[in-house]
Short mmCIF file of C-alpha atoms in Angstrom, two decimals:
data_model
loop_
_atom_site.label_atom_id
_atom_site.label_comp_id
_atom_site.label_asym_id
_atom_site.label_seq_id
_atom_site.Cartn_x
_atom_site.Cartn_y
_atom_site.Cartn_z
CA MET J 1 -20.10 -6.43 -31.59
CA PRO J 2 -20.97 -4.46 -28.45
CA THR J 3 -19.57 -0.95 -28.15
CA LEU J 4 -16.60 -0.32 -25.88
CA GLY J 5 -17.61 -0.45 -22.23
CA SER J 6 -21.21 -1.43 -22.75
CA ALA J 7 -23.27 -2.21 -19.64
CA MET J 8 -23.03 -5.60 -17.92
CA LYS J 9 -25.70 -7.49 -16.08
CA ILE J 10 -24.35 -8.50 -12.65
CA THR J 11 -25.70 -9.88 -9.36
CA LEU J 12 -24.31 -8.54 -6.11
CA ASN J 13 -24.87 -10.11 -2.71
CA VAL J 14 -25.52 -7.16 -0.44
CA ASN J 15 -26.49 -7.53 3.20
CA GLY J 16 -27.53 -11.08 2.60
CA GLU J 17 -29.72 -10.31 -0.41
CA ALA J 18 -29.05 -11.09 -4.10
CA ARG J 19 -29.48 -7.89 -6.10
CA SER J 20 -29.35 -7.79 -9.94
CA LEU J 21 -28.30 -4.69 -11.76
CA ASP J 22 -27.05 -3.40 -15.16
CA VAL J 23 -23.90 -1.37 -14.77
CA ASP J 24 -21.32 0.31 -16.93
CA PRO J 25 -17.96 -1.36 -16.07
CA ARG J 26 -16.76 2.09 -14.88
CA VAL J 27 -19.24 2.16 -11.94
CA ALA J 28 -17.47 1.94 -8.63
CA LEU J 29 -18.94 -0.36 -6.02
CA LEU J 30 -19.88 2.74 -3.99
CA ASP J 31 -21.93 4.21 -6.80
CA ALA J 32 -23.63 0.90 -7.51
CA LEU J 33 -24.68 0.73 -3.85
CA ARG J 34 -25.87 4.35 -3.69
CA THR J 35 -27.45 5.07 -7.07
CA HIS J 36 -28.39 1.54 -8.39
CA LEU J 37 -29.45 -0.10 -5.07
CA ASP J 38 -30.57 2.98 -3.13
CA LEU J 39 -28.26 2.09 -0.24
CA THR J 40 -27.22 5.63 0.51
CA GLY J 41 -25.70 4.96 3.95
CA SER J 42 -22.18 4.51 2.44
CA LYS J 43 -20.94 8.04 1.73
CA LYS J 44 -18.89 9.57 -1.00
CA GLY J 45 -16.28 11.91 0.46
CA CYS J 46 -13.13 12.17 -1.63
CA ASP J 47 -13.85 9.37 -4.13
CA HIS J 48 -10.13 8.60 -4.18
CA GLY J 49 -9.64 6.27 -1.20
CA GLN J 50 -8.30 8.97 1.08
CA CYS J 51 -11.20 9.68 3.54
CA GLY J 52 -12.79 6.34 4.33
CA ALA J 53 -16.40 7.57 4.18
CA CYS J 54 -17.23 4.85 1.65
CA THR J 55 -15.92 1.93 3.80
CA VAL J 56 -17.86 -1.35 3.48
CA LEU J 57 -17.07 -4.93 4.25
CA VAL J 58 -16.40 -7.35 1.42
CA ASN J 59 -16.14 -10.96 2.62
CA GLY J 60 -15.75 -9.57 6.11
CA ARG J 61 -12.83 -7.22 5.24
CA ARG J 62 -13.06 -3.45 5.25
CA ILE J 63 -12.30 -1.75 1.94
CA ASN J 64 -12.84 1.62 0.23
CA SER J 65 -15.84 1.00 -1.99
CA CYS J 66 -14.96 4.01 -4.17
CA LEU J 67 -11.74 2.35 -5.35
CA THR J 68 -13.13 -0.87 -6.67
CA LEU J 69 -15.47 -1.68 -9.53
CA ALA J 70 -18.94 -3.13 -8.99
CA VAL J 71 -18.37 -5.66 -11.77
CA MET J 72 -15.40 -7.13 -9.78
CA HIS J 73 -17.66 -8.20 -6.87
CA GLU J 74 -19.94 -10.89 -8.28
CA GLY J 75 -19.96 -13.73 -5.81
CA ASP J 76 -18.68 -11.57 -2.90
CA GLU J 77 -20.53 -10.94 0.33
CA ILE J 78 -20.91 -7.18 0.71
CA THR J 79 -21.99 -5.61 4.00
CA THR J 80 -22.97 -1.93 4.30
CA ILE J 81 -24.06 0.16 7.25
CA GLU J 82 -27.65 -0.78 6.39
CA GLY J 83 -26.70 -4.42 7.07
CA LEU J 84 -25.44 -3.84 10.63
CA GLY J 85 -28.62 -2.60 12.28
CA GLU J 86 -31.66 -0.41 11.89
CA PRO J 87 -33.44 2.14 14.06
CA GLY J 88 -34.79 0.24 16.97
CA SER J 89 -32.21 -2.63 16.55
CA LEU J 90 -28.87 -0.88 16.35
CA SER J 91 -25.62 -2.91 16.40
CA PRO J 92 -23.32 -2.46 19.46
CA LEU J 93 -21.06 -0.08 17.54
CA GLN J 94 -24.01 2.01 16.30
CA LYS J 95 -25.39 2.28 19.84
CA SER J 96 -21.97 3.21 21.19
CA PHE J 97 -21.44 5.94 18.61
CA VAL J 98 -24.79 7.48 19.68
CA LYS J 99 -23.92 7.17 23.36
CA HIS J 100 -20.46 8.71 23.06
CA ASP J 101 -21.35 11.34 20.47
CA GLY J 102 -18.92 9.86 17.98
CA TYR J 103 -19.79 12.40 15.35
CA GLN J 104 -20.86 15.95 14.71
CA CYS J 105 -22.25 16.30 11.17
CA GLY J 106 -22.46 12.51 10.82
CA TYR J 107 -21.18 12.29 7.21
CA CYS J 108 -18.16 10.11 8.01
CA THR J 109 -20.00 7.99 10.56
CA PRO J 110 -21.13 5.07 8.35
CA GLY J 111 -17.56 4.72 7.17
CA GLN J 112 -16.20 5.02 10.69
CA ILE J 113 -18.54 2.35 11.96
CA MET J 114 -17.88 -0.07 9.09
CA SER J 115 -14.12 0.49 9.40
CA ALA J 116 -14.34 -0.11 13.16
CA LYS J 117 -16.25 -3.34 12.55
CA GLY J 118 -13.59 -4.58 10.15
CA MET J 119 -10.77 -3.29 12.40
CA ILE J 120 -12.08 -5.20 15.45
CA ALA J 121 -12.18 -8.40 13.35
CA GLU J 122 -8.55 -7.78 12.29
CA PHE J 123 -7.61 -7.29 15.95
CA ASN J 124 -9.34 -10.52 16.87
CA MET J 125 -7.27 -12.34 14.30
CA GLY J 126 -4.16 -11.05 16.04
CA TRP J 127 -2.98 -8.75 13.28
CA PRO J 128 -0.23 -6.34 14.30
CA SER J 129 -0.23 -2.64 13.41
CA ASN J 130 2.44 0.02 12.85
CA VAL J 131 2.38 0.85 16.63
CA THR J 132 2.54 -2.75 17.88
CA ASP J 133 5.84 -3.12 19.77
CA ASP J 134 6.42 -6.85 19.25
CA LEU J 135 5.42 -8.59 16.02
CA GLY J 136 5.51 -11.94 17.88
CA THR J 137 2.81 -11.31 20.52
CA ALA J 138 -0.89 -10.37 20.26
CA PRO J 139 -1.29 -6.58 20.61
CA ASP J 140 -3.35 -4.99 23.40
CA PHE J 141 -6.51 -3.05 22.40
CA THR J 142 -5.20 0.33 23.48
CA GLU J 143 -6.17 3.79 22.35
CA ALA J 144 -2.84 4.08 20.44
CA GLU J 145 -3.75 0.89 18.53
CA ILE J 146 -7.29 2.15 17.73
CA LYS J 147 -5.92 5.51 16.46
CA GLU J 148 -3.37 3.92 14.20
CA ARG J 149 -5.78 1.32 12.82
CA MET J 150 -8.52 3.88 12.16
CA SER J 151 -6.22 6.39 10.37
CA GLY J 152 -7.94 5.61 7.03
CA ASN J 153 -11.10 7.33 8.28
CA LEU J 154 -11.07 11.12 8.39
CA CYS J 155 -13.53 13.29 10.39
CA ARG J 156 -13.61 16.94 9.34
CA CYS J 157 -15.60 17.77 12.56
CA SER J 158 -12.75 16.20 14.52
CA ALA J 159 -14.99 14.01 16.67
CA TYR J 160 -12.04 11.64 17.20
CA PRO J 161 -12.19 11.44 21.01
CA GLY J 162 -15.85 10.36 20.82
CA ILE J 163 -15.13 7.90 18.04
CA CYS J 164 -12.30 6.36 20.00
CA HIS J 165 -14.49 6.03 23.17
CA ALA J 166 -17.31 4.54 21.16
CA ILE J 167 -15.08 1.89 19.63
CA ARG J 168 -13.42 0.97 22.83
CA GLU J 169 -16.68 0.47 24.65
CA ALA J 170 -18.39 -1.47 21.86
CA ALA J 171 -15.46 -3.70 20.95
CA PRO J 172 -16.12 -6.52 23.50
CA ASP J 173 -19.72 -6.78 22.20
CA GLU J 174 -18.62 -6.88 18.59
CA GLY J 175 -16.30 -9.83 18.98
CA THR J 176 -14.11 -11.65 21.38
CA ILE J 177 -11.79 -8.82 22.41
CA GLU J 178 -11.01 -9.00 26.13
CA GLU J 179 -11.63 -5.91 28.18
CA ALA J 180 -9.12 -3.34 26.95
CA ALA J 181 -5.95 -3.33 28.97
CA GLU J 182 -5.70 -0.20 31.06
CA MET W 1 -13.23 7.82 -16.44
CA LYS W 2 -12.83 6.74 -20.08
CA PRO W 3 -14.86 3.70 -21.21
CA PHE W 4 -13.23 0.27 -21.14
CA ASP W 5 -14.18 -3.34 -21.56
CA TYR W 6 -14.02 -5.59 -18.48
CA VAL W 7 -13.03 -9.25 -18.53
CA ARG W 8 -12.60 -11.54 -15.52
CA ALA W 9 -9.61 -13.80 -16.24
CA ALA W 10 -10.45 -17.50 -15.77
CA SER W 11 -6.89 -18.65 -16.53
CA HIS W 12 -3.37 -17.24 -16.76
CA GLY W 13 -3.89 -17.32 -20.53
CA ASP W 14 -6.59 -14.73 -20.21
CA ALA W 15 -4.22 -12.50 -18.29
CA HIS W 16 -1.56 -12.56 -20.94
CA ASP W 17 -3.38 -9.99 -23.04
CA ASN W 18 -1.24 -7.43 -24.84
CA ALA W 19 -4.24 -5.07 -25.35
CA ALA W 20 -5.29 -5.01 -21.71
CA ARG W 21 -4.26 -3.54 -18.39
CA ILE W 22 -4.25 -6.00 -15.52
CA ILE W 23 -6.36 -5.05 -12.50
CA ALA W 24 -6.06 -6.71 -9.12
CA GLY W 25 -6.52 -4.55 -5.93
CA GLY W 26 -7.16 -1.51 -8.19
CA THR W 27 -6.34 0.95 -5.38
CA ASN W 28 -3.81 2.85 -7.50
CA LEU W 29 -5.03 2.06 -11.06
CA LEU W 30 -8.62 3.10 -10.51
CA ASP W 31 -7.52 6.32 -8.79
CA LEU W 32 -5.35 7.07 -11.89
CA MET W 33 -8.17 6.17 -14.20
CA LYS W 34 -10.49 8.57 -12.44
CA HIS W 35 -7.92 11.32 -13.14
CA GLN W 36 -7.59 10.05 -16.68
CA ILE W 37 -3.90 9.64 -16.19
CA GLU W 38 -4.38 5.96 -17.10
CA THR W 39 -6.91 5.33 -19.89
CA PRO W 40 -6.96 1.62 -20.71
CA THR W 41 -9.58 0.43 -23.14
CA LYS W 42 -9.66 -3.05 -21.60
CA LEU W 43 -9.17 -4.33 -18.04
CA VAL W 44 -8.43 -7.95 -17.23
CA ASP W 45 -9.38 -8.74 -13.64
CA VAL W 46 -6.95 -11.35 -12.27
CA THR W 47 -8.31 -11.46 -8.71
CA ARG W 48 -9.80 -14.96 -9.09
CA LEU W 49 -6.54 -16.56 -10.25
CA ASP W 50 -4.52 -18.94 -8.12
CA MET W 51 -1.83 -16.57 -6.89
CA THR W 52 -3.01 -16.14 -3.26
CA GLU W 53 -0.61 -18.42 -1.31
CA ILE W 54 2.48 -17.84 0.82
CA GLU W 55 4.54 -20.99 0.41
CA GLU W 56 7.69 -22.05 2.12
CA ALA W 57 10.30 -23.77 -0.11
CA GLU W 58 13.87 -24.74 0.56
CA ASN W 59 15.84 -21.60 1.46
CA SER W 60 13.02 -19.35 0.29
CA VAL W 61 9.50 -18.17 0.63
CA ARG W 62 7.27 -17.67 -2.38
CA ILE W 63 4.57 -14.95 -2.02
CA GLY W 64 1.71 -15.13 -4.55
CA ALA W 65 1.17 -11.90 -6.46
CA LEU W 66 -2.44 -11.67 -5.18
CA VAL W 67 -1.57 -11.96 -1.46
CA SER W 68 -2.95 -8.77 0.06
CA ASN W 69 -0.70 -6.32 1.86
CA SER W 70 -2.56 -6.96 5.11
CA ASP W 71 -2.37 -10.75 4.85
CA LEU W 72 1.31 -10.53 4.05
CA ALA W 73 2.04 -8.20 6.95
CA ALA W 74 0.14 -10.48 9.36
CA ASP W 75 1.50 -13.80 8.20
CA PRO W 76 3.22 -15.60 11.11
CA LEU W 77 6.17 -16.67 9.00
CA ILE W 78 6.79 -13.18 7.59
CA ARG W 79 6.45 -11.64 11.03
CA GLU W 80 8.94 -14.11 12.52
CA ARG W 81 11.61 -14.19 9.80
CA TYR W 82 11.10 -11.07 7.65
CA GLY W 83 10.17 -8.47 10.25
CA VAL W 84 11.37 -5.60 8.08
CA LEU W 85 8.79 -6.58 5.47
CA SER W 86 5.91 -6.77 7.96
CA ARG W 87 6.98 -3.43 9.39
CA ALA W 88 7.21 -1.74 5.98
CA LEU W 89 3.77 -2.96 4.96
CA LEU W 90 2.21 -1.81 8.22
CA ALA W 91 3.78 1.60 7.77
CA GLY W 92 2.06 2.01 4.40
CA ALA W 93 -1.45 3.27 3.47
CA SER W 94 -4.55 2.56 5.60
CA GLY W 95 -6.24 -0.61 6.86
CA GLN W 96 -8.80 -0.44 4.08
CA LEU W 97 -6.15 -0.02 1.35
CA ARG W 98 -3.94 -2.78 2.68
CA ASN W 99 -6.89 -5.19 2.56
CA LYS W 100 -7.28 -4.56 -1.14
CA ALA W 101 -3.75 -3.82 -2.35
CA THR W 102 -1.81 -6.84 -3.61
CA THR W 103 1.85 -7.86 -3.59
CA GLY W 104 2.18 -7.60 -7.37
CA GLY W 105 0.23 -4.37 -7.60
CA ASN W 106 2.19 -2.69 -4.75
CA LEU W 107 5.42 -3.22 -6.75
CA LEU W 108 3.84 -1.44 -9.72
CA GLN W 109 2.51 1.65 -7.94
CA ARG W 110 2.99 4.85 -9.90
CA THR W 111 4.71 7.91 -8.46
CA ARG W 112 2.93 10.47 -6.32
CA CYS W 113 4.64 13.46 -7.94
CA PRO W 114 2.07 16.28 -7.97
CA TYR W 115 2.78 17.14 -11.62
CA PHE W 116 2.25 13.53 -12.67
CA TYR W 117 -1.21 13.79 -11.04
CA ASP W 118 -2.02 17.22 -12.50
CA THR W 119 -3.13 16.67 -16.09
CA THR W 120 -3.10 20.42 -16.78
CA GLN W 121 0.72 20.42 -16.37
CA PRO W 122 3.45 18.91 -18.55
CA CYS W 123 5.07 15.70 -17.25
CA ASN W 124 7.68 13.61 -19.10
CA LYS W 125 6.40 10.53 -17.35
CA ARG W 126 2.71 11.04 -18.31
CA GLU W 127 3.35 12.72 -21.71
CA PRO W 128 6.83 11.89 -22.94
CA GLY W 129 8.74 14.97 -24.14
CA SER W 130 6.29 17.50 -22.64
CA GLY W 131 8.74 18.66 -19.92
CA CYS W 132 9.07 18.54 -16.18
CA MET W 133 7.62 21.25 -13.91
CA ALA W 134 8.85 19.56 -10.76
CA MET W 135 12.50 20.51 -11.17
CA GLU W 136 11.71 24.15 -10.32
CA GLY W 137 8.34 23.61 -8.72
CA GLN W 138 6.79 21.84 -5.78
CA ASN W 139 9.40 19.12 -5.28
CA ARG W 140 9.35 18.61 -1.53
CA ILE W 141 8.48 14.90 -1.75
CA LEU W 142 10.57 14.15 -4.79
CA ALA W 143 13.93 12.38 -5.43
CA ILE W 144 17.51 13.27 -4.62
CA LEU W 145 19.13 10.13 -6.00
CA GLY W 146 18.91 8.38 -9.38
CA THR W 147 17.17 11.37 -11.02
CA SER W 148 17.74 12.66 -14.57
CA ASP W 149 17.14 15.99 -16.23
CA LYS W 150 13.85 14.60 -17.42
CA CYS W 151 12.32 13.32 -14.18
CA ILE W 152 12.79 13.50 -10.41
CA ALA W 153 9.81 11.29 -9.37
CA THR W 154 10.12 8.90 -6.42
CA HIS W 155 8.77 5.37 -6.18
CA PRO W 156 6.18 5.48 -3.38
CA SER W 157 6.19 1.87 -2.08
CA ASP W 158 7.24 0.99 1.48
CA MET W 159 6.90 -2.73 0.73
CA ALA W 160 9.34 -2.63 -2.17
CA VAL W 161 12.00 -1.01 0.06
CA ALA W 162 11.83 -4.00 2.45
CA MET W 163 11.89 -6.38 -0.48
CA ARG W 164 14.98 -4.64 -1.78
CA VAL W 165 16.70 -5.16 1.60
CA LEU W 166 15.73 -8.85 1.45
CA ASP W 167 17.02 -9.46 -2.13
CA ALA W 168 13.56 -10.37 -3.36
CA ARG W 169 13.14 -11.59 -6.92
CA VAL W 170 9.97 -11.03 -8.90
CA GLU W 171 8.56 -14.09 -10.74
CA ILE W 172 7.22 -13.00 -14.14
CA GLU W 173 5.28 -15.35 -16.38
CA LYS W 174 5.77 -14.47 -20.04
CA PRO W 175 2.89 -14.98 -22.58
CA ASP W 176 4.63 -18.19 -23.87
CA GLY W 177 4.63 -19.59 -20.28
CA GLN W 178 8.39 -18.96 -19.69
CA ILE W 179 9.28 -17.83 -16.27
CA GLN W 180 11.65 -14.86 -15.64
CA LEU W 181 13.07 -13.94 -12.26
CA LEU W 182 14.13 -10.28 -11.83
CA THR W 183 15.68 -8.49 -8.90
CA LEU W 184 14.08 -5.19 -8.09
CA ASP W 185 17.09 -3.33 -9.61
CA GLU W 186 16.37 -5.30 -12.84
CA LEU W 187 12.61 -4.73 -12.63
CA TYR W 188 12.79 -0.96 -12.07
CA ARG W 189 14.41 1.28 -14.66
CA LEU W 190 16.03 4.60 -13.83
CA PRO W 191 14.34 7.53 -15.60
CA GLY W 192 17.21 8.64 -17.86
CA ASP W 193 15.66 10.09 -21.09
CA THR W 194 12.62 7.77 -20.89
CA PRO W 195 10.96 8.28 -17.49
CA HIS W 196 7.65 6.81 -18.90
CA GLU W 197 9.39 3.42 -19.22
CA GLU W 198 9.30 2.46 -15.60
CA THR W 199 9.86 -1.28 -15.56
CA ALA W 200 11.36 -4.11 -17.60
CA LEU W 201 7.90 -5.67 -17.98
CA GLU W 202 6.73 -6.33 -21.54
CA PRO W 203 3.19 -6.39 -22.89
CA GLY W 204 1.41 -9.59 -21.88
CA ASP W 205 3.70 -10.26 -18.87
CA LEU W 206 2.09 -11.35 -15.61
CA ILE W 207 3.70 -11.01 -12.19
CA VAL W 208 2.78 -14.23 -10.47
CA ALA W 209 4.87 -14.17 -7.33
CA VAL W 210 7.75 -12.65 -5.31
CA HIS W 211 10.52 -14.92 -4.00
CA LEU W 212 12.40 -14.08 -0.76
CA PRO W 213 15.65 -15.92 -0.03
CA ASP W 214 16.52 -16.73 3.57
CA ALA W 215 16.49 -13.56 5.57
CA PRO W 216 19.93 -11.94 6.13
CA LYS W 217 21.25 -12.33 9.63
CA GLY W 218 20.45 -9.61 12.12
CA LYS W 219 17.90 -7.31 13.67
CA HIS W 220 15.18 -5.87 11.44
CA VAL W 221 14.08 -2.22 11.41
CA TYR W 222 11.84 -0.20 9.08
CA ARG W 223 11.98 3.49 10.00
CA LYS W 224 9.61 5.84 8.10
CA VAL W 225 9.68 9.61 8.40
CA ARG W 226 6.62 11.38 7.10
CA ASP W 227 4.40 14.42 7.47
CA ARG W 228 1.78 12.66 9.59
CA SER W 229 2.28 9.80 12.06
CA SER W 230 0.00 7.49 10.04
CA TYR W 231 -1.37 7.19 6.55
CA ALA W 232 1.19 9.31 4.59
CA PHE W 233 3.88 8.52 2.05
CA ALA W 234 7.50 8.54 3.21
CA LEU W 235 9.71 11.61 3.02
CA VAL W 236 12.58 9.32 3.91
CA SER W 237 12.45 5.66 4.98
CA VAL W 238 15.10 3.18 5.87
CA GLY W 239 14.76 -0.61 5.82
CA ALA W 240 17.68 -2.33 7.50
CA VAL W 241 18.84 -5.69 8.69
CA VAL W 242 22.13 -5.45 10.60
CA HIS W 243 24.00 -7.98 12.75
CA THR W 244 26.83 -7.31 15.17
CA ASP W 245 29.10 -9.87 16.76
CA GLY W 246 32.09 -9.33 19.03
CA GLY W 247 31.72 -5.53 18.78
CA LYS W 248 31.76 -5.49 15.05
CA ILE W 249 29.16 -5.29 12.31
CA THR W 250 29.18 -8.70 10.55
CA ASP W 251 26.17 -8.32 8.29
CA ALA W 252 24.36 -5.29 6.89
CA ALA W 253 21.59 -4.84 4.24
CA LEU W 254 20.02 -1.40 3.78
CA ALA W 255 17.54 0.12 1.39
CA PHE W 256 15.92 3.52 1.30
CA GLY W 257 12.52 4.89 0.35
CA GLY W 258 11.48 8.42 -0.63
CA LEU W 259 14.95 9.12 -2.11
CA GLY W 260 14.83 7.73 -5.64
CA PRO W 261 12.82 6.42 -8.62
CA ARG W 262 13.18 2.95 -7.20
CA PRO W 263 13.86 1.54 -3.71
CA TRP W 264 17.45 2.74 -3.27
CA ARG W 265 20.22 0.34 -2.30
CA ASP W 266 23.93 1.09 -2.40
CA THR W 267 26.08 -1.96 -1.56
CA GLU W 268 29.06 0.33 -1.04
CA VAL W 269 27.37 1.68 2.04
CA GLU W 270 27.04 -1.91 3.40
CA GLN W 271 30.62 -2.72 2.58
CA THR W 272 31.80 0.35 4.52
CA LEU W 273 29.94 -0.94 7.62
CA ILE W 274 30.81 -4.63 7.52
CA GLY W 275 33.85 -5.63 9.58
CA GLU W 276 33.92 -2.36 11.47
CA ALA W 277 33.08 -1.43 15.04
CA PRO W 278 29.92 0.74 15.20
CA SER W 279 30.73 4.40 15.87
CA GLU W 280 29.42 7.85 15.08
CA ALA W 281 32.34 8.36 12.67
CA LEU W 282 31.54 5.12 10.84
CA PHE W 283 27.90 5.99 10.49
CA GLU W 284 28.88 9.43 9.16
CA LYS W 285 31.14 7.79 6.61
CA ALA W 286 28.29 5.48 5.54
CA ALA W 287 26.02 8.51 5.08
CA ASP W 288 28.76 10.32 3.06
CA ILE W 289 28.93 7.38 0.66
CA LEU W 290 25.13 7.03 0.36
CA LEU W 291 24.69 10.77 -0.32
CA ALA W 292 27.79 11.46 -2.41
CA ASP W 293 25.71 11.95 -5.60
CA ALA W 294 22.61 13.36 -3.90
CA LYS W 295 21.17 16.41 -5.57
CA GLY W 296 18.43 18.63 -4.11
CA TYR W 297 16.03 20.69 -6.22
CA GLY W 298 15.20 23.36 -3.64
CA GLY W 299 12.04 22.13 -1.95
CA ASN W 300 13.50 18.70 -1.27
CA ASP W 301 17.00 19.89 -0.16
CA PHE W 302 16.06 18.96 3.41
CA LYS W 303 16.04 15.24 2.47
CA ILE W 304 19.87 15.23 2.31
CA PRO W 305 20.52 16.09 6.01
CA LEU W 306 17.33 14.20 7.04
CA THR W 307 18.52 10.99 5.38
CA ARG W 308 21.86 11.34 7.16
CA ARG W 309 20.21 11.69 10.49
CA VAL W 310 17.67 8.87 9.98
CA LEU W 311 20.42 6.52 8.74
CA LYS W 312 22.62 7.29 11.78
CA SER W 313 19.69 6.85 14.15
CA VAL W 314 18.72 3.45 12.62
CA LEU W 315 22.31 2.22 12.72
CA GLY W 316 22.60 3.36 16.30
CA GLU W 317 19.46 1.42 17.24
CA LEU W 318 20.53 -1.71 15.38
CA THR W 319 24.04 -1.84 16.76
CA GLY W 320 23.28 -0.65 20.26
CA ALA W 321 25.72 2.26 19.73
CA THR W 322 24.83 5.84 20.71
CA GLN W 323 21.99 7.76 19.02
#
């Protein structure tokens, strides 16, 4: 009879690669990525789902990786900041954050970029937000929409204007968003 | 976090486990487990079960318990017919949390009372009989209606407020396979002397869906007043569907968040409005009835006049009257 909470062998699909690991069921997806798989791009800020620094994509959707268990994600496709681009071949959002200075200390940046990636996909599916006037028509990609949709990502350096500019400029290259309505 | 065994449910039978806590989105449960407020020794993960559909039936819509808050808010049918529900969902949490949080889990969110979260303090909800520090402490976000001398916690859900407006019924599968349908007033218990007993759910029960009857007639509004313009719990919220015809209010359904231990609905308020011409005096009367038994505890006294003002503003918007 195994002891309570004994480690489990699982396989996670991270950035297109199958990775096997032994984890205590208590290990959050974030900690599995950082300490078991050495993918330290995803950051631990609050560890309670309040700051967004740990944001990753699971099956294309942005989530807080600190508030979910690694053992719950066998069979899922997980994408971290390391899966978007690398030095020399940055993704459009990564390039845009550099260009627009969308950070100061950089700690929240991987989470901001992963959240923006997921947010743009949500926008492209026509999802409304709390600031969308009419639930019946597709919202415009305005600054007000970006701010509302990115409210789950905090930046203690308050680089929000740069973050907003970076997202607006990169969005058309990240998906099928039309040029933002002026 | 305390150790626990993890099982992924392959069938509903696996989920009917008296010894286990059910986990789905996990956004509230794992947070509470990190604080050791919840200390289950076994988790049953139901996320791979077949409860992910939004189905239209005759005179109703059935929402699977695993439908995420974001999918529910964005669903074309919900947006078209149940606008108050879409709006309430979009007013809650963040994009990341809405992607993970489920319909069933959202209903079972625990309170955000700071003393419930602070394990160094007594709390009758966390440790029955230990006392309540909130009554004379930091109670700015806490309840003014439905409280007891044991607990003044609020229910934090926006979604549940809209569902209360819409007369939702929660479909519960019992361990023997029997189905039970509960209204939200039947699901949620008032604190009384046992604030730790929050719902009518019994061990082994599984929430499988939420049923919405045809939407009531009228315009839909969800108005949420909070400390930040995004990503904050409600101080006061009002979900409302109101219809006017020939200068009179013909239909009205209203529920309130941030005021009580469950989404608060008072049908006397609605009866006061129905059949009358909208006016400042009528809205004042509705607020008088809603707040007749309201009790402030110091830090949350402001909620009484704030609720009055928000209610009047929402009714003004919905009826085209002044405000």
